[in-house]
Amino acid sequence: MLTPGQTGWGDPLAFSMSKSSLQRALANSFLAGEPYLEQLVSRASRTLGRDWRWLRSLAHRYLKRFAGQTRPRHRDVVRFLNDDSGFRRAWLQNHSELTVAHWVTEPPRMQPVAAAESWKIPSISSAGDLAAWLGLSIGELQWFEDVRRLVYKEGSSKLRHYHYRVVAKQFGAVRLIEAPKPRLKTLQRQILSQILEQIPAHPAAHGFIKGRSIKTFVSPHVGRRVILRMDLQDFFPSFAAARIQALFRTFGYPESVANLLAGICTTTTPQSVWEGTGFDVSLKQLQEARILYSNAHLPQGAPTSPALANLCTYRVDCRLRGLASAAGAAYTRYADDLAFSGDTQFEQGIERFSNHAAAIILEEGFAVHFRKTRIMRRGVRQHLAGIVTNHHINIMRPDFDRLKAILTNCVRLGPQSQNRDAHSHFRLHLEGRVGFVEMINPAKGYRLRRILDQIQWPTET
């Protein structure tokens, strides 16, 4: 049970309040501790100096309204009280007697959920603490956090925190790569290493997690009778800043600190980025992209985005894994790629299963890219993320042949003749691609490595 000293209880001097002030005081008390019914009623009764009968039913409605939200925002709780008919009725009937006997302020300490108590994350209780932890002044912190989205409003590229690159996608859509500039990237890497990487991701998540890889993502589906592949649409920009703020509040950070951390990790894309893209896309698709990226979102290209996306999808991973388990299937996820696989029982009901999985995804606030949904039975080539899974893990033959041809031409004609995409570190690029093949199929990787070692690289590369 929280004590007055722990929660910031004020002096017990009762005084009459306006309705709005009473709403703020009750919101403070609801948010000052754990969201359990008896504790909510106890804190609210202490705030009002009396155990009003209507407080219990109000607490019930509060828990129902914010079910699944461990740390609601203060303004959302105030809005709930303002819209709640029961609270309005209580105010009309008792406003002359309603008083605030004890004020509760935002606690000057961390309030982690029960699961977070063992996480080794830094305790940051104020904006000043966060600025000191990041090695910034308050002004610099506000500049990088950009709460008013001044960068979005300003046209000058010098004021922007990101470099932008528009990439064409399949089906006529576009993807925006938003790479943070060096100073912001340094801050994001600190948040990644000291906060986000200290928090365990769901076991079904395999993308961008130490100790897991595309190989561990694919392995559970090797040799299965049927594989269902699904894709989440607009993965990174679909994570709104409000969702990231709520995540940091779940870690235990006060609302003010959570807002600042989320501001550093999200961005709003300036409209000028979309001028003169030169891609063959319809006006409707371009307008949809403008609208999508004009809201504060996770930038694809920031070091913190993959980890935040994995943590934000924890709930949907739980639900999809439970659904798969009930159907006798395996489930894994690599970023926006979802894979389910099973044998005869799963195959018989796979169409219905696909509909149930899509419904869960939509309920959790994501969109399914239905044009990329695939049901792959044993009689066809089963593949996930470019890896064949029919009998054993293997590289897709066209990909292997293409890479082998590039390496062979590098030996014959020189590496510069094959660097058609103008990679600044072409040698490292090829090393990485060969290393990937070695991880998936060591025998084929060995053959490519022998060719790679024969390439004569210029001294400057």
PDB file of N, CA and C in Angstrom, residues 167-175 229-234 279-286 288-289 336-337 368-374 383:
ATOM      1  N   VAL A 167      11.838   5.264 -51.319  1.00  0.00           N
ATOM      2  CA  VAL A 167      12.162   4.035 -52.047  1.00  0.00           C
ATOM      3  C   VAL A 167      10.875   3.458 -52.625  1.00  0.00           C
ATOM      4  N   ALA A 168      10.934   3.042 -53.877  1.00  0.00           N
ATOM      5  CA  ALA A 168       9.764   2.425 -54.508  1.00  0.00           C
ATOM      6  C   ALA A 168       9.563   1.016 -53.967  1.00  0.00           C
ATOM      7  N   LYS A 169       8.301   0.650 -53.735  1.00  0.00           N
ATOM      8  CA  LYS A 169       7.936  -0.685 -53.278  1.00  0.00           C
ATOM      9  C   LYS A 169       7.132  -1.386 -54.356  1.00  0.00           C
ATOM     10  N   GLN A 170       6.839  -2.649 -54.101  1.00  0.00           N
ATOM     11  CA  GLN A 170       5.989  -3.397 -55.019  1.00  0.00           C
ATOM     12  C   GLN A 170       4.567  -2.851 -54.964  1.00  0.00           C
ATOM     13  N   PHE A 171       3.801  -3.175 -55.966  1.00  0.00           N
ATOM     14  CA  PHE A 171       2.398  -2.794 -56.052  1.00  0.00           C
ATOM     15  C   PHE A 171       2.214  -1.278 -56.111  1.00  0.00           C
ATOM     16  N   GLY A 172       3.252  -0.541 -56.540  1.00  0.00           N
ATOM     17  CA  GLY A 172       3.114   0.884 -56.760  1.00  0.00           C
ATOM     18  C   GLY A 172       3.161   1.748 -55.522  1.00  0.00           C
ATOM     19  N   ALA A 173       3.501   1.189 -54.380  1.00  0.00           N
ATOM     20  CA  ALA A 173       3.568   1.965 -53.143  1.00  0.00           C
ATOM     21  C   ALA A 173       4.982   2.502 -52.939  1.00  0.00           C
ATOM     22  N   VAL A 174       5.167   3.271 -51.858  1.00  0.00           N
ATOM     23  CA  VAL A 174       6.478   3.845 -51.551  1.00  0.00           C
ATOM     24  C   VAL A 174       6.824   3.563 -50.108  1.00  0.00           C
ATOM     25  N   ARG A 175       8.129   3.531 -49.830  1.00  0.00           N
ATOM     26  CA  ARG A 175       8.639   3.403 -48.467  1.00  0.00           C
ATOM     27  C   ARG A 175       9.566   4.577 -48.211  1.00  0.00           C
ATOM     28  N   ARG A 229       1.708 -17.445 -44.626  1.00  0.00           N
ATOM     29  CA  ARG A 229       2.544 -16.241 -44.488  1.00  0.00           C
ATOM     30  C   ARG A 229       1.655 -15.015 -44.582  1.00  0.00           C
ATOM     31  N   MET A 230       1.807 -14.094 -43.624  1.00  0.00           N
ATOM     32  CA  MET A 230       1.049 -12.846 -43.617  1.00  0.00           C
ATOM     33  C   MET A 230       2.021 -11.688 -43.449  1.00  0.00           C
ATOM     34  N   ASP A 231       1.578 -10.501 -43.841  1.00  0.00           N
ATOM     35  CA  ASP A 231       2.443  -9.326 -43.817  1.00  0.00           C
ATOM     36  C   ASP A 231       1.675  -8.148 -43.219  1.00  0.00           C
ATOM     37  N   LEU A 232       2.323  -7.427 -42.309  1.00  0.00           N
ATOM     38  CA  LEU A 232       1.718  -6.233 -41.728  1.00  0.00           C
ATOM     39  C   LEU A 232       2.027  -5.036 -42.616  1.00  0.00           C
ATOM     40  N   GLN A 233       1.019  -4.267 -42.925  1.00  0.00           N
ATOM     41  CA  GLN A 233       1.176  -3.148 -43.849  1.00  0.00           C
ATOM     42  C   GLN A 233       1.684  -1.908 -43.128  1.00  0.00           C
ATOM     43  N   ASP A 234       2.623  -1.187 -43.777  1.00  0.00           N
ATOM     44  CA  ASP A 234       3.158   0.077 -43.238  1.00  0.00           C
ATOM     45  C   ASP A 234       3.587  -0.108 -41.789  1.00  0.00           C
ATOM     46  N   PHE A 279       8.549   8.991 -58.660  1.00  0.00           N
ATOM     47  CA  PHE A 279       8.134   7.605 -58.781  1.00  0.00           C
ATOM     48  C   PHE A 279       6.816   7.511 -59.526  1.00  0.00           C
ATOM     49  N   ASP A 280       6.657   6.376 -60.191  1.00  0.00           N
ATOM     50  CA  ASP A 280       5.441   6.147 -60.964  1.00  0.00           C
ATOM     51  C   ASP A 280       4.356   5.608 -60.031  1.00  0.00           C
ATOM     52  N   VAL A 281       3.793   6.485 -59.215  1.00  0.00           N
ATOM     53  CA  VAL A 281       2.719   6.123 -58.295  1.00  0.00           C
ATOM     54  C   VAL A 281       1.551   7.059 -58.553  1.00  0.00           C
ATOM     55  N   SER A 282       0.363   6.583 -58.217  1.00  0.00           N
ATOM     56  CA  SER A 282      -0.822   7.400 -58.432  1.00  0.00           C
ATOM     57  C   SER A 282      -0.878   8.548 -57.434  1.00  0.00           C
ATOM     58  N   LEU A 283      -1.634   9.561 -57.772  1.00  0.00           N
ATOM     59  CA  LEU A 283      -1.797  10.700 -56.874  1.00  0.00           C
ATOM     60  C   LEU A 283      -2.427  10.263 -55.557  1.00  0.00           C
ATOM     61  N   LYS A 284      -3.330   9.288 -55.616  1.00  0.00           N
ATOM     62  CA  LYS A 284      -3.977   8.784 -54.405  1.00  0.00           C
ATOM     63  C   LYS A 284      -2.968   8.122 -53.485  1.00  0.00           C
ATOM     64  N   GLN A 285      -2.082   7.287 -54.045  1.00  0.00           N
ATOM     65  CA  GLN A 285      -1.080   6.611 -53.230  1.00  0.00           C
ATOM     66  C   GLN A 285      -0.104   7.598 -52.614  1.00  0.00           C
ATOM     67  N   LEU A 286       0.274   8.629 -53.374  1.00  0.00           N
ATOM     68  CA  LEU A 286       1.173   9.638 -52.839  1.00  0.00           C
ATOM     69  C   LEU A 286       0.507  10.419 -51.711  1.00  0.00           C
ATOM     70  N   GLU A 288      -1.872   9.306 -49.761  1.00  0.00           N
ATOM     71  CA  GLU A 288      -1.968   8.412 -48.604  1.00  0.00           C
ATOM     72  C   GLU A 288      -0.654   8.356 -47.844  1.00  0.00           C
ATOM     73  N   ALA A 289       0.458   8.345 -48.579  1.00  0.00           N
ATOM     74  CA  ALA A 289       1.769   8.342 -47.920  1.00  0.00           C
ATOM     75  C   ALA A 289       2.001   9.643 -47.161  1.00  0.00           C
ATOM     76  N   ASP A 336       7.720  -7.258 -39.841  1.00  0.00           N
ATOM     77  CA  ASP A 336       6.339  -7.264 -40.328  1.00  0.00           C
ATOM     78  C   ASP A 336       5.944  -8.564 -41.014  1.00  0.00           C
ATOM     79  N   ASP A 337       6.849  -9.566 -41.041  1.00  0.00           N
ATOM     80  CA  ASP A 337       6.550 -10.873 -41.637  1.00  0.00           C
ATOM     81  C   ASP A 337       6.065 -11.834 -40.562  1.00  0.00           C
ATOM     82  N   VAL A 368      -3.421  -5.576 -42.334  1.00  0.00           N
ATOM     83  CA  VAL A 368      -2.872  -6.735 -43.034  1.00  0.00           C
ATOM     84  C   VAL A 368      -2.700  -6.400 -44.506  1.00  0.00           C
ATOM     85  N   HIS A 369      -1.529  -6.742 -45.055  1.00  0.00           N
ATOM     86  CA  HIS A 369      -1.291  -6.573 -46.488  1.00  0.00           C
ATOM     87  C   HIS A 369      -1.802  -7.841 -47.169  1.00  0.00           C
ATOM     88  N   PHE A 370      -3.102  -7.854 -47.495  1.00  0.00           N
ATOM     89  CA  PHE A 370      -3.733  -9.081 -47.967  1.00  0.00           C
ATOM     90  C   PHE A 370      -3.148  -9.571 -49.287  1.00  0.00           C
ATOM     91  N   ARG A 371      -2.596  -8.682 -50.101  1.00  0.00           N
ATOM     92  CA  ARG A 371      -2.023  -9.110 -51.375  1.00  0.00           C
ATOM     93  C   ARG A 371      -0.758  -9.944 -51.174  1.00  0.00           C
ATOM     94  N   LYS A 372      -0.178  -9.875 -49.977  1.00  0.00           N
ATOM     95  CA  LYS A 372       1.026 -10.653 -49.684  1.00  0.00           C
ATOM     96  C   LYS A 372       0.727 -11.902 -48.869  1.00  0.00           C
ATOM     97  N   THR A 373      -0.519 -12.125 -48.505  1.00  0.00           N
ATOM     98  CA  THR A 373      -0.875 -13.332 -47.763  1.00  0.00           C
ATOM     99  C   THR A 373      -0.742 -14.551 -48.670  1.00  0.00           C
ATOM    100  N   ARG A 374      -0.063 -15.581 -48.183  1.00  0.00           N
ATOM    101  CA  ARG A 374       0.166 -16.786 -48.983  1.00  0.00           C
ATOM    102  C   ARG A 374      -0.098 -18.041 -48.141  1.00  0.00           C
ATOM    103  N   HIS A 383       8.427 -20.924 -48.848  1.00  0.00           N
ATOM    104  CA  HIS A 383       9.539 -20.011 -48.568  1.00  0.00           C
ATOM    105  C   HIS A 383       9.088 -18.876 -47.662  1.00  0.00           C
TER     106      HIS A 383
END
